[in-house]
Short mmCIF file of C-alpha atoms and ligand atoms in Angstrom, two decimals:
data_model
loop_
_atom_site.label_atom_id
_atom_site.label_comp_id
_atom_site.label_asym_id
_atom_site.label_seq_id
_atom_site.Cartn_x
_atom_site.Cartn_y
_atom_site.Cartn_z
CA MET A 556 1.23 -15.79 10.07
CA LYS A 557 -2.49 -15.94 11.60
CA SER A 558 -4.32 -18.06 9.62
CA LEU A 559 -8.09 -18.16 10.82
CA PHE A 560 -9.69 -19.12 7.72
CA GLN A 561 -8.93 -21.68 4.62
CA ALA A 562 -10.91 -20.40 2.04
CA ILE A 563 -10.16 -23.88 0.01
CA ASN A 564 -10.35 -27.14 1.63
CA TRP A 565 -9.46 -30.75 0.59
CA SER A 566 -11.99 -32.79 2.90
CA GLY A 567 -9.96 -36.28 1.68
CA SER A 568 -12.06 -36.98 -1.38
CA SER A 569 -14.81 -33.72 -1.74
CA LEU A 570 -13.98 -29.95 -1.69
CA GLN A 571 -14.81 -27.37 0.42
CA LEU A 572 -15.35 -23.69 -0.13
CA LEU A 573 -15.66 -20.91 1.16
CA ASP A 574 -19.18 -19.46 0.03
CA GLN A 575 -17.89 -15.57 -0.47
CA ARG A 576 -20.94 -14.73 -2.13
CA ARG A 577 -23.00 -14.96 2.18
CA LEU A 578 -19.06 -12.95 3.72
CA PRO A 579 -19.59 -11.02 5.67
CA ASP A 580 -22.80 -11.98 6.95
CA GLU A 581 -22.52 -15.47 7.30
CA GLU A 582 -19.31 -18.53 6.97
CA VAL A 583 -20.79 -21.29 5.09
CA TYR A 584 -18.23 -24.16 3.49
CA LEU A 585 -19.87 -25.26 0.26
CA ASP A 586 -19.42 -29.09 -0.32
CA PHE A 587 -18.00 -30.12 -4.20
CA THR A 588 -17.96 -33.79 -5.38
CA ASP A 589 -18.10 -33.01 -9.45
CA ALA A 590 -16.66 -30.67 -11.63
CA PRO A 591 -19.33 -29.12 -13.99
CA ALA A 592 -20.62 -27.71 -10.21
CA VAL A 593 -17.06 -26.52 -9.10
CA ALA A 594 -17.14 -24.81 -12.18
CA ASP A 595 -20.74 -23.01 -11.82
CA ALA A 596 -19.12 -21.98 -8.35
CA ILE A 597 -15.98 -19.95 -9.95
CA ARG A 598 -19.23 -18.54 -12.46
CA ASP A 599 -21.19 -17.92 -9.63
CA MET A 600 -18.12 -16.36 -7.39
CA VAL A 601 -18.57 -18.94 -4.54
CA VAL A 602 -14.87 -18.58 -4.85
CA ARG A 603 -12.94 -15.60 -6.61
CA GLY A 604 -9.20 -13.65 -7.26
CA ALA A 605 -7.08 -14.93 -10.04
CA PRO A 606 -4.97 -17.82 -7.70
CA ALA A 607 -7.74 -19.01 -5.59
CA ILE A 608 -9.84 -19.99 -9.02
CA GLY A 609 -6.47 -21.57 -10.56
CA ILE A 610 -5.84 -23.71 -6.92
CA THR A 611 -9.76 -24.63 -7.33
CA ALA A 612 -10.02 -25.99 -10.51
CA ALA A 613 -6.87 -28.20 -9.80
CA TYR A 614 -8.70 -30.22 -7.13
CA ALA A 615 -11.58 -30.07 -9.79
CA VAL A 616 -9.54 -31.92 -12.07
CA VAL A 617 -9.16 -34.69 -9.01
CA LEU A 618 -12.77 -34.70 -8.48
CA ALA A 619 -13.77 -35.60 -12.09
CA ALA A 620 -10.58 -37.92 -12.18
CA GLN A 621 -12.28 -39.83 -8.56
CA GLN A 622 -15.78 -40.48 -10.59
CA HIS A 623 -14.77 -40.15 -13.97
CA ILE A 624 -12.96 -43.83 -12.88
CA THR A 625 -15.59 -45.03 -11.08
CA ARG A 626 -18.26 -44.62 -13.45
CA SER A 627 -16.44 -46.00 -16.36
CA PRO A 628 -12.70 -47.63 -15.91
CA SER A 629 -13.03 -47.74 -19.68
CA ASP A 630 -13.62 -44.52 -21.42
CA TRP A 631 -12.90 -42.14 -18.61
CA ARG A 632 -10.46 -39.86 -19.92
CA THR A 633 -13.65 -38.49 -23.36
CA PRO A 634 -15.66 -37.39 -20.32
CA LEU A 635 -12.50 -35.85 -17.92
CA LEU A 636 -11.59 -33.49 -20.67
CA ARG A 637 -14.51 -32.70 -21.53
CA ASP A 638 -14.77 -30.87 -17.53
CA ILE A 639 -11.36 -29.68 -17.90
CA GLN A 640 -12.78 -27.85 -20.47
CA ARG A 641 -15.96 -26.84 -18.70
CA LEU A 642 -13.59 -25.34 -16.14
CA SER A 643 -11.25 -23.45 -18.35
CA ASP A 644 -14.23 -21.15 -19.17
CA ALA A 645 -15.53 -20.66 -15.91
CA ARG A 646 -14.60 -17.27 -16.33
CA PRO A 647 -11.88 -15.53 -19.25
CA THR A 648 -9.98 -13.09 -17.51
CA ALA A 649 -7.56 -14.76 -14.48
CA VAL A 650 -4.72 -16.61 -16.40
CA ASN A 651 -4.16 -19.11 -13.76
CA LEU A 652 -7.27 -21.05 -13.92
CA VAL A 653 -5.48 -21.86 -17.65
CA TRP A 654 -2.63 -22.25 -16.39
CA ALA A 655 -3.32 -24.40 -13.85
CA LEU A 656 -5.77 -26.54 -15.43
CA GLN A 657 -2.35 -26.67 -18.30
CA ARG A 658 -0.04 -28.05 -15.51
CA MET A 659 -3.11 -30.59 -13.93
CA GLN A 660 -2.53 -32.05 -17.82
CA ARG A 661 0.59 -32.73 -18.13
CA ARG A 662 0.65 -34.35 -14.52
CA LEU A 663 -2.17 -36.54 -15.75
CA SER A 664 -0.48 -36.95 -18.78
CA ARG A 665 2.15 -38.71 -17.42
CA ALA A 666 -0.03 -40.65 -14.47
CA GLY A 667 -0.90 -43.57 -16.86
CA ASP A 668 -4.23 -45.58 -16.02
CA ALA A 669 -4.72 -45.01 -12.09
CA PRO A 670 -4.37 -41.15 -12.11
CA VAL A 671 -5.80 -39.96 -9.11
CA ALA A 672 -2.82 -39.77 -7.05
CA ALA A 673 -0.71 -38.37 -8.52
CA LEU A 674 -3.26 -34.91 -9.92
CA LEU A 675 -4.30 -34.85 -5.68
CA ASP A 676 0.02 -34.23 -5.21
CA GLU A 677 -0.11 -31.19 -8.58
CA ALA A 678 -4.07 -29.78 -6.61
CA LYS A 679 -1.65 -29.36 -3.30
CA HIS A 680 1.46 -28.65 -5.13
CA ILE A 681 -0.09 -25.54 -6.59
CA HIS A 682 -2.03 -24.74 -4.28
CA GLN A 683 1.21 -25.02 -1.34
CA GLU A 684 3.40 -23.11 -3.34
CA ASP A 685 1.09 -20.30 -4.39
CA ILE A 686 0.84 -19.44 -0.04
CA ASP A 687 4.54 -19.69 -0.92
CA ALA A 688 4.71 -17.87 -3.38
CA ASN A 689 3.09 -15.06 -1.35
CA ILE A 690 4.45 -15.27 1.67
CA GLN A 691 7.89 -14.12 -0.50
CA MET A 692 6.26 -11.58 -2.43
CA GLY A 693 5.00 -10.49 0.79
CA LYS A 694 8.69 -9.70 1.95
CA HIS A 695 9.54 -8.60 -1.20
CA GLY A 696 6.44 -6.04 -1.51
CA ALA A 697 7.41 -4.66 1.91
CA GLY A 698 10.77 -3.13 1.70
CA LEU A 699 9.82 -1.59 -0.74
CA ILE A 700 8.00 0.40 1.87
CA LYS A 701 9.27 2.80 4.04
CA LYS A 702 8.43 3.14 8.07
CA GLY A 703 5.19 5.71 8.59
CA ASP A 704 4.08 4.89 4.46
CA SER A 705 0.62 4.63 4.79
CA VAL A 706 -1.41 2.38 1.41
CA LEU A 707 -4.24 1.96 -0.22
CA THR A 708 -5.27 -1.73 -1.80
CA TYR A 709 -8.49 -2.29 -3.56
CA CYS A 710 -10.96 -5.19 -4.93
CA ASN A 711 -9.72 -8.81 -2.79
CA THR A 712 -6.01 -9.83 -2.66
CA GLY A 713 -6.22 -11.94 0.56
CA SER A 714 -6.41 -15.63 1.84
CA LEU A 715 -9.77 -15.32 0.27
CA ALA A 716 -8.31 -14.77 -3.25
CA THR A 717 -5.54 -17.18 -2.82
CA GLY A 718 -4.00 -20.09 -1.55
CA GLY A 719 -3.65 -18.29 2.11
CA TYR A 720 -1.64 -14.95 2.64
CA GLY A 721 -2.95 -13.35 -0.74
CA THR A 722 -0.62 -11.38 -2.93
CA ALA A 723 -1.43 -7.69 -2.52
CA LEU A 724 -2.80 -7.98 1.08
CA GLY A 725 0.23 -10.14 1.52
CA VAL A 726 2.43 -7.10 0.73
CA VAL A 727 -0.27 -5.18 3.40
CA ARG A 728 0.40 -7.80 5.58
CA SER A 729 4.07 -7.86 6.03
CA ALA A 730 4.62 -4.32 6.16
CA TRP A 731 2.21 -4.35 9.39
CA ALA A 732 3.62 -7.21 10.73
CA ALA A 733 7.26 -5.09 10.85
CA HIS A 734 5.43 -1.42 11.89
CA LYS A 735 5.56 0.09 8.50
CA LEU A 736 2.62 0.70 7.57
CA ASP A 737 1.15 4.13 9.33
CA ARG A 738 -3.03 3.42 7.81
CA VAL A 739 -4.43 0.93 5.37
CA PHE A 740 -6.98 2.17 3.24
CA ALA A 741 -8.99 -0.40 1.02
CA GLY A 742 -10.92 0.77 -1.86
CA GLU A 743 -15.15 -1.40 -0.87
CA THR A 744 -14.75 -1.87 -5.66
CA ARG A 745 -18.09 -1.82 -6.64
CA PRO A 746 -19.96 -3.44 -7.31
CA TRP A 747 -19.14 -6.56 -6.44
CA LEU A 748 -18.27 -5.03 -3.26
CA GLN A 749 -14.94 -7.68 -2.85
CA GLY A 750 -12.89 -4.65 -0.73
CA ALA A 751 -15.81 -3.83 1.60
CA ARG A 752 -16.89 -7.47 2.03
CA LEU A 753 -14.31 -9.45 2.10
CA THR A 754 -10.84 -7.13 2.30
CA ALA A 755 -12.22 -5.33 4.95
CA TRP A 756 -13.59 -9.08 6.92
CA GLU A 757 -9.98 -10.45 6.06
CA LEU A 758 -8.34 -7.40 7.65
CA VAL A 759 -10.73 -7.29 11.02
CA HIS A 760 -9.92 -10.74 11.52
CA ASP A 761 -6.61 -10.01 11.62
CA GLU A 762 -6.51 -6.57 13.65
CA ILE A 763 -5.08 -4.43 11.00
CA PRO A 764 -7.39 -0.80 11.57
CA VAL A 765 -8.81 -0.83 8.07
CA THR A 766 -10.33 2.50 6.37
CA LEU A 767 -12.54 1.90 3.89
CA ILE A 768 -13.17 4.65 1.10
CA THR A 769 -15.74 4.91 -1.76
CA ASP A 770 -13.96 4.00 -5.19
CA ASN A 771 -14.41 7.49 -6.02
CA ALA A 772 -12.25 9.28 -3.41
CA ALA A 773 -9.08 7.35 -4.18
CA ALA A 774 -7.97 10.48 -6.03
CA PHE A 775 -8.94 12.56 -3.15
CA LEU A 776 -7.23 10.84 -0.54
CA MET A 777 -3.58 10.87 -2.88
CA GLN A 778 -4.94 14.67 -3.28
CA ASN A 779 -4.58 15.28 0.25
CA LYS A 780 -1.19 13.23 0.91
CA GLN A 781 -2.71 10.60 3.26
CA VAL A 782 -1.14 7.38 0.77
CA GLN A 783 2.46 6.81 -0.54
CA TRP A 784 1.09 3.52 -2.36
CA VAL A 785 -1.80 1.86 -4.31
CA VAL A 786 -1.19 -1.94 -4.05
CA THR A 787 -3.05 -4.22 -5.86
CA GLY A 788 -2.80 -8.17 -7.39
CA ALA A 789 -3.78 -8.95 -11.14
CA ASP A 790 -4.86 -11.37 -13.07
CA ARG A 791 -3.16 -11.57 -15.58
CA VAL A 792 0.38 -9.52 -16.31
CA ALA A 793 1.23 -9.19 -20.31
CA ALA A 794 4.23 -9.89 -21.59
CA ASN A 795 4.74 -5.71 -21.71
CA GLY A 796 4.22 -4.95 -17.83
CA ASP A 797 0.49 -4.37 -19.06
CA VAL A 798 -1.73 -5.26 -16.07
CA ILE A 799 -5.35 -6.38 -16.19
CA ASN A 800 -7.43 -6.35 -12.95
CA LYS A 801 -10.15 -5.87 -11.44
CA ILE A 802 -11.83 -2.62 -12.95
CA GLY A 803 -10.82 0.78 -11.21
CA THR A 804 -7.63 -0.29 -11.16
CA TYR A 805 -6.76 1.38 -14.93
CA GLN A 806 -8.01 4.88 -12.38
CA LEU A 807 -6.05 3.98 -10.01
CA ALA A 808 -3.09 4.06 -11.47
CA VAL A 809 -3.55 7.38 -14.14
CA SER A 810 -4.76 9.02 -10.04
CA CYS A 811 -1.07 7.93 -8.97
CA ARG A 812 0.58 8.75 -11.83
CA TYR A 813 -0.29 11.82 -11.53
CA HIS A 814 -0.66 12.70 -7.51
CA GLY A 815 2.63 11.09 -7.14
CA VAL A 816 2.39 8.13 -5.94
CA LYS A 817 3.55 5.12 -6.24
CA MET A 818 2.13 2.57 -7.59
CA MET A 819 2.90 -1.41 -6.78
CA VAL A 820 1.65 -4.20 -8.65
CA ALA A 821 1.88 -7.54 -6.34
CA ALA A 822 1.32 -11.06 -8.70
CA PRO A 823 2.84 -14.68 -8.55
CA LEU A 824 4.54 -15.87 -11.28
CA SER A 825 1.68 -18.25 -12.36
CA THR A 826 -0.01 -15.01 -13.27
CA LEU A 827 2.19 -13.92 -16.13
CA ASP A 828 1.02 -14.75 -19.13
CA MET A 829 4.31 -14.16 -21.85
CA GLU A 830 1.97 -15.62 -24.35
CA MET A 831 0.29 -12.49 -24.61
CA VAL A 832 2.03 -9.52 -26.08
CA ASP A 833 0.47 -6.46 -24.65
CA GLY A 834 -2.60 -6.49 -22.43
CA SER A 835 -4.98 -5.45 -25.85
CA GLN A 836 -5.22 -9.12 -26.65
CA VAL A 837 -7.19 -9.92 -23.03
CA THR A 838 -10.61 -11.03 -22.25
CA ILE A 839 -12.51 -8.93 -20.60
CA GLU A 840 -15.30 -10.48 -18.46
CA GLN A 841 -18.79 -9.11 -18.38
CA ARG A 842 -20.50 -9.26 -15.67
CA PRO A 843 -24.69 -9.30 -15.49
CA GLU A 844 -26.24 -5.66 -15.45
CA ALA A 845 -27.59 -7.05 -12.21
CA GLU A 846 -24.79 -6.53 -10.25
CA VAL A 847 -24.78 -3.08 -11.03
CA LEU A 848 -27.85 -2.13 -11.37
CA GLU A 849 -29.10 -3.97 -7.46
CA LEU A 850 -27.29 -4.49 -4.26
CA SER A 851 -28.43 -7.38 -2.15
CA GLY A 852 -30.59 -8.60 -4.58
CA GLN A 853 -32.59 -5.21 -4.47
CA ARG A 854 -33.08 -2.59 -7.56
CA ILE A 855 -31.10 0.40 -6.75
CA ALA A 856 -30.87 2.20 -9.84
CA ALA A 857 -33.91 3.93 -11.67
CA ASP A 858 -36.50 1.24 -13.64
CA GLY A 859 -35.30 1.74 -17.26
CA ALA A 860 -31.73 2.23 -17.06
CA THR A 861 -29.35 -0.87 -18.39
CA ALA A 862 -25.43 -0.95 -17.20
CA TRP A 863 -22.11 -1.70 -18.56
CA ASN A 864 -20.21 -4.10 -16.13
CA PRO A 865 -16.50 -5.55 -17.06
CA ALA A 866 -15.08 -7.18 -14.30
CA PHE A 867 -11.41 -6.46 -15.63
CA ASP A 868 -9.62 -3.25 -16.89
CA VAL A 869 -5.85 -2.64 -18.44
CA THR A 870 -3.12 -0.48 -16.98
CA PRO A 871 -0.85 0.10 -19.00
CA ALA A 872 2.76 -0.19 -18.01
CA ALA A 873 4.51 2.38 -17.97
CA LEU A 874 1.51 3.20 -15.12
CA VAL A 875 3.25 0.34 -13.14
CA ASP A 876 5.90 1.08 -10.92
CA TYR A 877 7.06 -1.95 -9.17
CA LEU A 878 5.94 -5.34 -9.72
CA VAL A 879 6.03 -7.43 -7.39
CA THR A 880 6.36 -11.66 -7.95
CA GLU A 881 7.84 -14.01 -5.60
CA ALA A 882 11.61 -13.80 -7.46
CA GLY A 883 12.23 -10.43 -6.45
CA VAL A 884 10.69 -6.99 -7.61
CA ILE A 885 10.75 -5.75 -11.50
CA ALA A 886 10.73 -1.74 -11.50
CA ALA A 887 9.65 -0.19 -14.55
CA PRO A 888 8.62 -3.33 -15.95
CA ASP A 889 8.46 -3.20 -20.10
CA THR A 890 8.60 -6.37 -22.15
CA ALA A 891 12.29 -6.49 -22.48
CA LYS A 892 12.68 -6.02 -18.26
CA LEU A 893 10.07 -8.67 -18.25
CA ALA A 894 11.78 -10.78 -20.67
CA ALA A 895 15.45 -10.90 -19.22
CA PHE A 896 13.08 -11.94 -15.66
CA HIS A 897 11.38 -15.11 -17.36
CA SER A 898 14.50 -16.71 -19.17
CA GLY A 899 16.32 -16.37 -15.99
CA LEU A 900 13.98 -18.52 -13.58
CA PRO A 901 14.17 -21.56 -13.28
CA SER A 902 12.30 -24.13 -15.93
CA VAL A 903 9.14 -26.26 -14.44
O1 LIG B 1102 -14.11 -10.83 -9.83
P1 LIG B 1102 -12.75 -11.38 -8.59
O2 LIG B 1102 -13.06 -11.34 -7.40
O3 LIG B 1102 -12.41 -12.87 -9.06
O4 LIG B 1102 -11.53 -10.11 -9.34
C1 LIG B 1102 -10.56 -10.52 -8.27
C2 LIG B 1102 -9.82 -9.17 -8.56
O5 LIG B 1102 -9.52 -8.67 -9.93
C3 LIG B 1102 -8.60 -9.96 -7.50
O6 LIG B 1102 -7.27 -8.20 -7.82
C4 LIG B 1102 -6.98 -10.52 -8.84
O7 LIG B 1102 -6.99 -11.66 -8.77
C5 LIG B 1102 -5.42 -10.60 -8.26
S1 LIG B 1102 -4.94 -10.60 -6.49
C6 LIG B 1102 -5.50 -12.40 -5.69
#
């Protein structure tokens, strides 16, 4: 696996994040020493992507423990728990954020009065397990793809959005390495342009030829039989298989079904939310109107217009052909299949 950059770095005492707002123009790392600043960075999309924000939050808990134990050796738990709550509130939709924070809290509860080393160990495990899961998902997903197929991927699901390698982009990387793919298309992903700015940047880095399309070209691409697959990630998968992912995923899934294109969702187990019965219960993050009304800080919409800017949507399970996890593939996921799959997993 080629790895040209690391979006999340633990330096030994601080956390460095590649500022994704400035890509692809500049590769700038920001240095963080306290959790509230990391929470702001998650909210402001310095780092984004469901697994990546979980990993980042886990390291931020280490920063918080370091800081509060030094400042108030007798009462560090109260400010630490306040920081954990602040991290948890940074973005509402991706379950990986709360999943990682709950894992850090479980480790904290077993760690005694000097928890920094234990917390750092847990954060590093969360990080490495995500990379391992992505490589497994890449293999499982690529196994479904036939030689000569072409794929459309969406948003950014690669090394920038995860611990490394990627979810859906891991499938693309793995299928490309196996010489299966004819072409890789990427949707530009308005309004934040994760596809145009980040996915294209990663694929160019990896020397995988990428063809960008505007988001509104997807149905026509399918009608012209140029793709056999849409491969996306997920920010949360509900217990019935509903997929919550970047706004626009739902319309891709609808178009896939109409055109006979297969819809594959690659998501690690940390993205499964077995407590959420279906996708109707999720909180969909609403982002600032300016993301739609402006481009690179420049107003492009007519003065007086307003914008509606949900960051995610819900794709009903019935439109998902394959759910790919590190533990295996579920075809046509539904409540019964997911429950059976989940009960067969080793307990953590
Ligand atoms: O708003 P973002 O950029 O954090 O949204 C990211 C996505 O929707 C990804 O598709 C998702 O996190 C799954 S893959 C890592």
